[in-house]
Amino acid sequence: MTGSHRTLLLAAACAAFALATLLIWIPADVDSSVIQLVRRRASIGDAMAPAVAAVILLLGAVVLVFERQREATPGLPRESLVFLGLTVLIIALSFVLMRWTGPMLTVLAGLDYRPLRASAPWKYLGFGLGGFVLVAGLVALAERRFSWRGTLVAALVVLGLIAIYDLPFDDLLLPPNGDF
Amino acid sequence: MSILDHVWLGVLAVFHGPALFSLFGLPIPVALVMVLLGVVAGIIVGATPGLGGPMAMAISLPILISIFGFRPEALLPVMGFLVGVMKGATLGGAVPAILFNTPGTPDAYMTTLDGWPLARNGQAGKALRVAHASSVMGDSFSDLVLILCAPFLAVMVERFLDLPEKAALLILSLTFIAAVMGGSIGKGLISMGLGLLIAAIGTGQDFYPRLTLGMPSLAEGFSVVTVVLGVLVLGEVFKSLEDGLRDARSGSRPDTRPRGPQALTRADFGRILPYVCRSAVIGTVIGALPGIGSTLAATLGYTLGRARHARRGGSPAFGEGAIEGVAATEAANSAVSGANLIPVLSLGIPGNAAAVFLILAADSIGGFNPGPWVFRVPTTGSNPEMVVAFGLFTMMLVANLLNWTLGGAVMRASGIMARIPRSLLLPSVVLVTLTSLYVQAPEMMTLVVTLIFGVLGYLMRRLGISPLPFIIAFILASPLERAIRQAFAATGGDVWFLVNRPVSAMFLLLGVWVIVASLRRKSPR
């Protein structure tokens, strides 16, 4: 597929999304119309802003069709999608660890997490493990191998953030403690 | 109180503000300390390939707000730090460009063309000194233009533009930004339309929050900080990480050890001055237009400088280690930073990523809402927003002074930053960004939403769509909708309110012309 074909495909996708927004999403999900009558006075309704946005999106798609010969859209090769997928996976895993490590360990210890969310070491468990996995995982992805240097950096970054946000400020909560 | 009284109050707010500590019995104001820290941090991040000013501003903003809180007194220290970062990063970007042939910021790419040959000839020290002097001169000129023009322009806007004209001006600015950002007007419009659409989710005036697909979590809409950090920071980090994978560098580096005198002589200064002056004007004019980045200014400054140099038969030629080449580029890209704040302070329209973060800081802390009303002279008492604006100008001048005096030394010392591998730095930036975001909005859902916007930012970059029109449209969506609603109501429900009045009709016509001209400019001959 050439760059101009990709441009055409992008324009078609944007046009389809804009039309779906104009014809389906806005009518179904906005209470008032583009212009409404309230107490016999005309005023702008909530549909105006998204409708204008969708029209601009549609206009952009149309302009892109005219530009397709000179505006080659770079491709999204399989490697890029795999890289993006792995990045999202590592970050999502780290979120899960951040969110659940502390509560799970307190359950195992026969305790409730909420009263302990501001007490060491409980408040650091989720952030420590999740943050470590996030940094070490992304370093490993970038370097294509696990390295002691990466794990050391991950540990130092987590400790540094605890030192910056948690130690000097009583009112700031590290992830996930604000959720409890 | 007159404008001059406000200028004085602004200066006093910086120099007589709350003291952080005393030195020999002299109270040292916190705002000045923050400017100093910002300048140093800015030079260091500018010198670190893969970071850059906007990313540092994004990371530091929540930390600063945590330290100073949401009080009006926090405005000057927080904005002082951000201004320092903005100015320092421009200076620092030249360091890896000269020392390692790796531009620290995109606009420093042109610096590599002459900076790297100079370094290979053992003249890295001189190249850094030329970059320092040119950058600070360009920046200082740009700041003076900002200080003189922004209040004047704001007063004109307030005096001559009514609600329909202001709405049309916002539309024109958005169209202009969409047209000039990136390579394609079509993609610019798509980016802008998406930004406006995302901003519409969960907002509005009806009881039912619009476009939420029935999901309660969308009812509050998306916060600016979530969208900005996701699209601008995470999107860029993901792309840079992947680019780092592709950049498998090998081979030994040429010897760049200093050979010969490294000082900037009076004769050298005389050689670069005409190039600096010309590039400073180019950078300032380009910076005053919203949406045109410093990369274009650097390219134009370099190209025009090269033409002048060739006409005069200068030697060495541009591209072969001419100090004039470094000067022309650095003066132009640094002159953008001050002038970029002209549309922010006079119209409320952010022109670049750094301005976005200044608006974000003002929006988060409260008490300062950039726009033409900032320079409104009250009939009685003072206008606190005007005092903050002149305090901001004062801090910009202080930052320039620091760049003049300390910048060169910090610049030369921060060359080591370019040696930190991206593969270690960028993952750390992800965790720092997410943590600083959580500290502001303590919900794991915020992090998930930011990740989604990060993916969007990555995809936009990979598809050649500039994310900046998206961000600026997202920020301006609410003021634009408000202006249109008010203008419609004020004209008694006239659906033609934007074209009935000559000035607003002219703004709209200009918007159409910008689109048509962009299409014609890029059409093949």
XYZ file of C-alpha atoms in Angstrom:
705
model
C 0.000 0.000 0.000
C 1.427 3.385 -0.992
C 1.470 6.558 1.111
C -1.341 8.123 -0.929
C -3.507 5.006 -0.489
C -2.976 5.233 3.245
C -3.945 8.904 3.109
C -7.148 7.962 1.290
C -7.858 5.267 3.874
C -7.297 7.742 6.714
C -9.616 10.249 5.027
C -12.296 7.575 4.577
C -12.037 6.487 8.224
C -12.282 10.081 9.452
C -15.214 10.824 7.131
C -17.045 7.705 8.327
C -16.446 8.634 11.967
C -17.562 12.230 11.358
C -20.759 11.098 9.601
C -21.496 8.548 12.324
C -21.024 11.294 14.910
C -23.296 13.711 13.024
C -26.035 11.262 12.109
C -26.039 8.749 14.966
C -23.996 9.750 18.021
C -25.122 13.384 18.404
C -28.861 12.754 17.832
C -28.781 9.800 20.217
C -26.593 11.238 22.963
C -27.309 14.983 23.194
C -30.459 16.363 24.794
C -30.859 19.651 22.915
C -30.540 20.450 19.231
C -28.115 22.808 17.462
C -30.455 25.757 18.027
C -33.290 25.488 20.524
C -36.224 27.629 21.633
C -36.379 28.254 25.368
C -39.239 30.505 26.524
C -39.692 31.564 22.884
C -36.099 32.757 22.684
C -33.632 31.097 20.380
C -30.424 29.902 21.990
C -27.574 27.616 21.043
C -28.110 24.047 22.156
C -25.650 21.441 23.312
C -25.514 19.793 19.891
C -23.852 22.830 18.286
C -20.264 22.260 19.518
C -19.994 18.528 18.656
C -21.766 19.124 15.337
C -19.253 21.828 14.413
C -16.407 19.508 15.493
C -17.767 16.688 13.326
C -18.169 19.032 10.347
C -14.529 20.168 10.753
C -13.471 16.510 10.925
C -15.447 15.821 7.750
C -13.946 18.890 6.071
C -10.467 17.688 7.033
C -11.214 14.295 5.471
C -12.439 15.916 2.254
C -9.387 18.194 2.064
C -7.157 15.165 2.690
C -8.680 13.428 -0.348
C -7.553 16.379 -2.492
C -4.131 16.289 -0.830
C -3.584 12.557 -1.196
C -1.166 12.831 -4.113
C 1.276 15.013 -2.193
C 0.551 14.006 1.416
C 1.893 10.520 1.906
C 0.731 9.070 5.209
C 3.409 6.992 6.919
C 2.420 3.426 7.516
C 1.751 1.657 10.776
C 3.920 -1.429 10.326
C 3.296 -4.600 12.260
C 6.383 -3.948 14.434
C 4.938 -0.616 15.540
C 1.639 -2.208 16.490
C 3.441 -4.993 18.374
C 5.579 -2.394 20.154
C 2.507 -0.353 21.076
C 0.663 -3.475 22.236
C 3.556 -4.552 24.455
C 3.938 -1.032 25.874
C 0.237 -0.861 26.753
C 0.390 -4.376 28.180
C 3.321 -3.554 30.463
C 1.689 -0.337 31.674
C -1.694 -2.052 32.159
C -0.009 -4.847 34.152
C 1.723 -2.270 36.305
C -1.649 -0.566 36.940
C -3.150 -3.874 38.055
C -0.208 -4.504 40.384
C -0.402 -0.947 41.731
C -4.113 -1.229 42.376
C -4.270 -4.692 43.942
C -0.916 -5.557 45.597
C -1.593 -3.646 48.813
C -5.213 -4.778 49.276
C -4.339 -8.412 48.474
C -1.498 -8.497 50.978
C -3.620 -6.902 53.686
C -6.321 -9.498 53.053
C -3.671 -12.207 53.444
C -2.571 -10.549 56.683
C -6.179 -10.448 57.871
C -6.358 -6.646 57.729
C -8.375 -4.004 55.908
C -6.416 -1.822 53.455
C -8.382 1.427 53.815
C -7.230 2.321 57.354
C -3.663 1.435 56.366
C -3.524 3.376 53.093
C -1.452 6.156 54.679
C 0.784 3.902 56.784
C 4.170 2.504 55.840
C 4.933 -0.048 54.525
C 1.420 -0.755 53.218
C 1.081 2.499 51.313
C 4.226 1.778 49.319
C 3.489 -1.809 48.308
C 1.316 -1.189 45.253
C 3.232 1.803 44.001
C 6.571 0.129 44.623
C 5.782 -3.079 42.764
C 3.674 -1.521 40.002
C 6.124 1.332 39.402
C 9.068 -1.050 39.387
C 7.398 -3.351 36.847
C 6.457 -0.360 34.682
C 9.961 1.092 34.459
C 11.863 -2.202 34.385
C 9.440 -3.613 31.809
C 9.687 -0.614 29.494
C 13.487 -0.547 29.819
C 13.580 -4.248 28.927
C 11.291 -3.583 25.958
C 13.472 -0.698 24.751
C 16.711 -2.655 25.203
C 15.189 -5.956 24.070
C 16.611 -7.706 27.117
C 16.361 -7.676 30.891
C 19.329 -5.955 32.486
C 20.517 -5.303 36.009
C 21.008 -1.686 34.994
C 17.310 -1.413 34.056
C 16.111 -2.970 37.298
C 18.408 -0.725 39.316
C 17.109 2.371 37.518
C 13.513 1.215 38.093
C 14.157 0.780 41.825
C 15.868 4.165 42.058
C 13.062 5.953 40.217
C 10.425 4.410 42.497
C 12.419 5.343 45.604
C 13.043 8.829 44.217
C 9.342 9.414 43.604
C 8.483 8.220 47.096
C 11.094 10.650 48.409
C 9.709 13.527 46.321
C 5.977 13.030 46.807
C 5.408 11.052 49.953
C 8.056 11.971 52.492
C 7.702 15.795 52.386
C 3.901 15.965 51.891
C 1.368 14.436 54.260
C -1.573 15.338 52.063
C -0.367 13.728 48.837
C -1.273 10.152 48.040
C 0.742 7.822 45.865
C -1.111 5.448 43.544
C -3.420 3.661 44.375
C -4.084 5.080 47.839
C -6.420 7.844 46.647
C -8.849 5.212 45.394
C -9.523 3.882 48.907
C -4.373 52.880 38.963
C -2.590 53.365 35.660
C -0.776 50.734 33.637
C 2.558 52.046 34.934
C 1.387 51.504 38.518
C 0.566 47.917 37.582
C 4.026 47.510 36.039
C 5.576 48.613 39.320
C 3.292 46.337 41.341
C 4.297 43.441 39.094
C 7.984 44.131 39.686
C 7.368 44.400 43.433
C 5.371 41.151 43.435
C 8.497 39.375 42.201
C 11.199 41.173 44.193
C 9.191 41.847 47.365
C 7.157 38.654 47.307
C 7.339 35.987 50.015
C 10.979 35.239 50.926
C 12.280 31.687 50.807
C 15.331 32.408 52.959
C 17.654 35.236 53.931
C 21.164 35.690 52.628
C 23.329 38.041 54.730
C 20.120 39.520 56.089
C 18.715 40.059 52.621
C 15.406 38.249 51.976
C 15.561 36.142 48.820
C 12.133 36.036 47.156
C 10.785 32.606 46.315
C 9.787 33.673 42.775
C 13.396 34.542 41.920
C 14.679 31.260 43.338
C 12.128 29.380 41.232
C 13.196 31.237 38.085
C 16.803 30.272 38.800
C 15.890 26.622 39.407
C 13.744 26.647 36.268
C 16.547 28.022 34.105
C 19.025 25.411 35.377
C 16.489 22.581 35.034
C 15.526 23.851 31.577
C 19.101 23.877 30.318
C 19.650 20.362 31.665
C 16.479 18.916 30.108
C 17.100 20.821 26.880
C 20.534 19.223 26.773
C 18.982 15.765 27.249
C 17.832 14.301 23.926
C 14.309 12.930 24.278
C 13.190 15.272 27.048
C 12.736 18.943 26.107
C 11.014 21.892 27.751
C 7.324 20.914 27.380
C 7.947 17.479 28.882
C 9.810 18.988 31.831
C 7.019 21.502 32.318
C 4.447 18.698 32.285
C 6.315 16.710 34.912
C 7.161 19.629 37.156
C 3.743 21.309 37.162
C 2.022 18.900 39.589
C 5.090 18.876 41.833
C 5.062 22.675 41.924
C 1.340 22.790 42.646
C 1.860 20.246 45.435
C 4.518 22.480 46.945
C 2.838 25.865 46.519
C -0.826 24.857 46.635
C -3.821 26.392 44.886
C -3.380 29.916 46.238
C -3.000 33.103 44.195
C 0.456 33.583 45.771
C 1.529 30.334 44.092
C 1.095 31.825 40.613
C 4.369 33.713 40.359
C 6.684 31.012 41.779
C 5.063 28.279 39.662
C 5.007 30.344 36.482
C 8.518 31.589 37.240
C 9.796 28.019 37.263
C 7.943 27.200 34.039
C 9.236 30.340 32.319
C 12.749 29.423 33.467
C 12.368 25.920 32.025
C 11.006 27.335 28.764
C 13.958 29.665 28.338
C 16.604 27.292 29.660
C 15.463 24.436 27.417
C 15.873 26.588 24.314
C 19.436 27.291 25.359
C 20.184 23.697 26.365
C 18.937 22.232 23.076
C 22.116 23.443 21.378
C 24.409 21.430 23.669
C 23.955 17.889 22.287
C 23.492 19.353 18.794
C 27.005 20.775 18.950
C 28.764 18.177 21.100
C 27.166 14.974 19.811
C 25.424 15.876 16.535
C 22.145 15.024 18.298
C 19.644 17.875 18.612
C 18.248 18.040 22.176
C 15.115 19.735 20.851
C 13.683 19.557 17.302
C 14.470 23.215 16.616
C 18.149 22.596 17.367
C 18.479 20.342 14.317
C 19.792 23.229 12.198
C 22.401 23.900 14.895
C 23.995 20.533 14.154
C 24.755 21.634 10.579
C 27.528 23.996 11.678
C 27.865 23.160 15.371
C 28.983 19.576 14.771
C 31.636 20.477 12.141
C 32.939 23.094 14.592
C 33.132 20.456 17.341
C 34.957 18.051 15.022
C 37.481 20.821 14.370
C 38.102 21.109 18.108
C 36.014 24.300 18.373
C 33.124 22.948 20.456
C 33.777 25.494 23.215
C 33.558 28.398 20.769
C 30.421 26.932 19.149
C 28.748 26.659 22.559
C 29.685 30.261 23.356
C 28.290 31.451 20.018
C 25.083 29.465 20.618
C 24.803 30.925 24.113
C 25.306 34.547 23.067
C 23.012 34.290 20.028
C 20.287 32.442 21.880
C 20.167 34.921 24.742
C 20.258 37.945 22.427
C 17.383 36.554 20.337
C 15.392 35.705 23.443
C 15.931 39.128 25.035
C 14.810 40.922 21.872
C 11.715 38.750 21.679
C 10.822 39.455 25.311
C 11.067 43.190 24.775
C 8.689 42.921 21.809
C 6.316 40.840 23.942
C 6.332 43.354 26.779
C 5.672 46.246 24.411
C 3.133 44.535 22.145
C 1.003 42.219 24.303
C -0.634 44.930 26.466
C -1.187 47.163 23.443
C -2.744 44.338 21.407
C -4.923 43.258 24.351
C -6.230 46.812 24.838
C -7.043 47.008 21.109
C -8.875 43.665 21.245
C -10.915 44.747 24.262
C -11.729 48.130 22.753
C -12.613 47.167 19.206
C -13.778 43.557 19.265
C -17.221 42.558 20.482
C -18.466 39.026 21.166
C -19.025 37.957 17.509
C -15.616 39.304 16.501
C -13.924 37.471 19.390
C -15.651 34.229 18.384
C -14.558 34.742 14.766
C -11.009 35.515 15.911
C -10.883 32.223 17.827
C -12.106 30.378 14.720
C -9.471 32.131 12.598
C -6.713 31.253 15.092
C -7.737 27.600 15.189
C -7.857 27.461 11.390
C -4.438 29.071 11.192
C -2.968 26.608 13.696
C -4.509 23.672 11.818
C -3.103 25.012 8.551
C 0.460 25.625 9.633
C 1.072 22.704 11.990
C 2.538 19.655 10.351
C 2.577 19.088 6.637
C -1.075 18.894 5.696
C -4.075 21.186 6.142
C -6.375 18.157 5.946
C -4.594 16.431 8.817
C -4.486 19.709 10.738
C -8.269 20.038 10.424
C -8.751 16.394 11.467
C -6.574 16.977 14.528
C -8.497 20.140 15.381
C -11.920 18.511 14.836
C -10.966 15.605 17.105
C -9.799 18.038 19.804
C -13.088 19.954 19.652
C -15.101 16.728 19.714
C -13.265 15.251 22.705
C -13.685 18.572 24.539
C -17.449 18.385 23.952
C -17.782 15.053 25.783
C -19.439 15.390 29.183
C -19.737 19.170 28.978
C -22.548 21.467 27.872
C -25.459 23.216 29.556
C -28.159 20.540 29.485
C -28.966 18.463 32.532
C -27.829 15.376 30.630
C -24.049 15.481 29.967
C -23.602 15.161 26.225
C -21.869 12.389 24.271
C -21.207 10.189 27.289
C -22.617 6.986 25.733
C -24.434 6.501 29.021
C -21.162 6.015 30.901
C -21.143 7.884 34.233
C -17.324 8.037 34.180
C -17.505 10.322 31.130
C -20.072 12.661 32.691
C -17.395 15.009 34.015
C -15.583 15.158 30.682
C -11.808 14.920 30.346
C -9.533 17.168 32.363
C -7.053 19.286 30.437
C -4.095 17.836 32.312
C -5.103 14.251 31.451
C -5.422 15.009 27.765
C -2.286 17.157 27.579
C -0.063 14.711 29.471
C -1.442 11.745 27.555
C -1.235 13.127 24.033
C 1.780 15.402 24.384
C 3.992 13.536 26.867
C 3.088 9.827 26.794
C 2.468 9.859 23.025
C 5.886 11.418 22.466
C 7.585 9.023 24.909
C 6.070 5.966 23.195
C 7.226 7.212 19.812
C 10.705 8.136 21.063
C 11.073 4.722 22.738
C 10.251 2.981 19.483
C 12.501 5.324 17.491
C 15.274 4.506 19.975
C 14.832 0.847 19.118
C 15.378 1.649 15.441
C 18.394 3.893 16.058
C 21.005 1.212 16.451
C 24.084 3.373 16.598
C 27.542 1.956 16.182
C 31.058 3.045 15.389
C 33.479 5.327 17.159
C 32.910 9.054 17.508
C 35.293 11.554 15.973
C 37.749 13.298 18.252
C 36.173 16.533 19.539
C 38.818 17.504 22.082
C 39.408 21.288 22.176
C 42.033 22.600 19.804
C 42.929 26.281 19.594
C 41.299 29.241 21.391
C 37.731 28.633 22.499
C 36.807 32.147 23.638
C 34.401 34.350 21.714
C 36.478 37.319 20.549
C 35.250 40.796 19.676
C 35.844 39.995 15.999
C 33.710 36.841 16.302
C 31.000 38.892 17.963
C 31.101 41.406 15.091
C 30.763 38.547 12.596
C 27.690 36.992 14.213
C 25.853 40.179 15.208
C 24.145 40.897 11.834
C 22.963 37.280 11.665
C 21.693 37.388 15.227
C 19.765 40.624 14.623
C 18.131 39.361 11.453
C 17.240 35.972 12.977
C 15.901 37.613 16.145
C 13.405 39.580 14.039
C 12.449 36.459 12.049
C 11.955 34.395 15.218
C 9.924 37.112 16.903
C 7.567 37.600 13.942
C 7.056 33.840 13.589
C 6.650 33.376 17.331
C 3.896 35.997 17.465
C 1.759 33.923 15.107
C 0.008 31.130 16.998
C 0.929 27.625 16.003
C 4.147 28.222 14.078
C 6.912 26.582 16.011
C 10.518 27.461 16.550
C 11.613 24.807 14.042
C 10.330 26.907 11.153
C 11.955 30.016 12.639
C 15.293 28.199 12.916
C 15.012 26.935 9.342
C 14.137 30.381 7.979
C 16.839 32.099 10.041
C 19.430 29.602 8.847
C 18.335 29.729 5.191
C 18.346 33.538 5.026
C 21.644 33.651 6.944
C 23.192 31.186 4.497
C 22.079 33.317 1.529
C 23.641 36.435 3.093
C 26.828 34.565 3.943
C 27.132 33.228 0.395
C 26.538 36.699 -1.128
C 29.391 38.052 0.961
C 31.659 35.143 0.148
C 32.096 34.250 3.832
C 34.398 31.410 4.776
C 33.927 28.748 6.000
C 30.606 28.300 4.232
C 27.399 27.394 6.072
C 27.361 23.686 6.762
C 31.139 23.514 7.075
C 31.505 24.974 10.551
C 30.540 28.659 10.203
C 29.868 30.307 13.554
C 27.368 32.513 11.690
C 25.314 29.374 10.975
C 25.084 28.494 14.669
C 24.240 32.121 15.484
C 21.518 32.435 12.821
C 19.783 29.257 14.012
C 20.023 29.796 17.740
C 18.917 33.445 17.636
C 15.877 32.536 15.525
C 14.649 29.581 17.584
C 15.184 31.387 20.887
C 13.394 34.520 19.678
C 10.232 32.445 19.304
C 9.813 31.761 23.020
C 8.986 35.290 24.188
C 6.873 36.227 21.190
C 4.897 32.986 21.544
C 3.305 34.494 24.629
C 1.891 37.461 22.663
C -1.208 35.533 21.494
C -1.552 33.924 24.945
C -1.568 37.143 26.916
C -3.340 39.363 24.417
C -5.892 36.909 23.009
C -5.884 33.911 25.375
C -4.770 31.661 22.501
C -1.865 29.306 23.223
C 0.520 29.211 20.304
C 2.821 26.359 21.327
C 3.295 23.564 23.851
C 5.104 25.776 26.379
C 2.223 28.246 26.315
C -0.191 25.356 26.864
C 1.563 24.537 30.131
C 1.561 28.153 31.275
C -2.209 28.252 30.671
C -2.535 24.910 32.440
C -0.675 26.285 35.458
C -2.849 29.400 35.533
C -5.967 27.271 35.108
C -4.971 24.828 37.870
C -4.007 27.449 40.420
C -6.668 30.036 39.560
C -6.527 33.798 39.880
C -5.050 34.366 36.422
C -6.962 33.754 33.222
C -4.833 34.732 30.197
C -6.683 36.849 27.646
C -7.269 40.465 26.624
C -9.061 41.232 29.906
C -5.742 40.784 31.734
C -4.704 44.285 30.650
C -8.037 45.951 31.449
C -7.342 49.074 33.524
C -9.899 49.253 36.349
C -11.619 52.509 37.217
C -10.801 51.995 40.899
C -8.176 49.869 42.616
C -5.862 47.481 40.816
C -6.333 44.582 38.414
C -4.590 41.604 40.086
C -4.334 39.763 36.768
C -2.420 42.663 35.226
C -0.059 42.636 38.203
C 0.584 38.912 37.614
C 1.167 39.582 33.892
C 3.788 42.229 34.631
C 5.258 39.949 37.294
C 5.548 37.318 34.565
C 7.332 39.801 32.290
C 9.690 40.690 35.132
C 10.513 37.024 35.662
C 11.147 36.576 31.956
C 13.677 39.379 32.066
C 15.261 37.860 35.177
C 15.441 34.492 33.392
C 17.206 36.215 30.495
C 19.652 37.817 32.900
C 20.360 34.397 34.417
C 20.790 32.929 30.951
C 23.285 35.706 30.166
C 25.288 35.224 33.341
C 25.010 31.572 34.405
C 23.597 29.997 31.256
C 26.900 29.515 29.477
C 28.520 27.649 32.366
C 25.455 25.446 33.010
C 25.235 24.773 29.284
C 28.820 23.569 29.050
C 28.442 21.460 32.201
C 25.232 19.789 31.021
C 26.866 18.148 28.017
C 27.019 14.972 30.088
C 23.207 14.640 29.958
C 23.315 13.635 26.312
C 25.129 10.461 27.373
C 22.148 9.125 29.382
C 20.556 6.369 27.271
C 16.992 7.032 26.160
C 16.084 3.459 27.009
C 16.591 4.283 30.698
C 15.342 7.851 30.656
C 12.016 7.536 28.833
C 10.505 4.689 30.925
C 11.360 6.747 34.003
C 9.558 9.720 32.441
C 6.420 7.563 32.045
C 6.331 6.691 35.750
C 7.132 10.251 36.821
C 4.361 11.608 34.567
C 1.768 9.117 35.769
C 2.683 9.607 39.428
C 2.578 13.380 39.175
C -0.813 13.101 37.488
C -2.176 10.789 40.182
C -1.030 13.173 42.882
C -3.237 15.844 41.275
C -6.209 13.624 40.493
C -5.972 10.594 42.818
C -7.909 7.990 40.860
C -6.512 5.028 38.957
C -9.107 5.732 36.255
C -7.264 9.005 35.518
C -4.127 7.003 34.726
C -6.077 4.639 32.470
C -7.592 7.581 30.572
C -4.149 9.193 30.250
C -2.782 5.936 28.844
C -5.590 5.890 26.264
C -4.734 9.458 25.249
C -1.073 8.434 25.131
C -1.977 5.744 22.597
C -3.954 8.340 20.624
C -0.949 10.689 20.677
C 1.340 7.890 19.484
C -1.008 6.937 16.629
C -1.394 10.571 15.565
C 2.386 10.964 15.366
C 2.811 7.695 13.490
C 0.127 8.736 10.960
C 1.794 12.112 10.431
C -0.943 14.077 12.255
C 0.382 16.875 14.450
C -1.051 16.580 17.980
C -0.725 20.291 18.761
C -3.881 21.444 16.869
C -5.719 18.732 18.842
C -4.433 20.074 22.165
C -5.004 23.730 21.334
C -8.503 22.995 20.003
C -9.253 21.035 23.192
C -8.167 23.990 25.325
C -9.962 26.613 23.216
C -13.175 24.586 22.769
C -14.794 25.856 25.939
C -13.974 29.579 25.390
C -15.078 29.241 21.765
C -18.411 27.657 22.651
C -18.984 30.239 25.374
C -18.167 33.100 22.990
C -20.530 31.719 20.334
C -23.364 31.186 22.825
C -22.956 34.698 24.246
C -22.625 36.312 20.813
C -25.731 34.483 19.578
C -27.706 35.599 22.627
C -26.393 39.169 22.446
C -27.450 39.508 18.795
C -30.982 38.358 19.633
C -30.650 34.905 18.120
C -29.338 36.039 14.756
C -27.992 32.921 13.040
C -25.837 35.100 10.757
C -24.134 36.882 13.638
C -20.683 35.822 12.468
C -21.039 37.193 8.932
C -23.247 40.242 9.561
C -20.484 42.303 11.056
C -17.591 43.406 8.871
C -14.721 42.534 11.230
C -15.975 39.065 12.110
C -16.810 38.401 8.446
C -13.271 39.468 7.566
C -11.831 37.052 10.163
C -13.906 34.207 8.717
C -12.851 35.087 5.175
C -9.244 35.120 6.340
C -9.789 31.642 7.800
C -11.098 30.389 4.449
C -8.189 32.092 2.700
C -5.702 30.375 5.058
C -7.137 26.973 4.096
C -7.182 27.736 0.371
C -3.695 29.269 0.464
C -2.329 26.230 2.304
C -3.789 23.955 -0.341
C -2.426 26.070 -3.201
C 0.986 26.525 -1.580
C 1.539 22.822 -1.349
C 0.115 21.890 -4.730
C 2.652 20.488 -7.198
C 3.579 22.714 -10.130
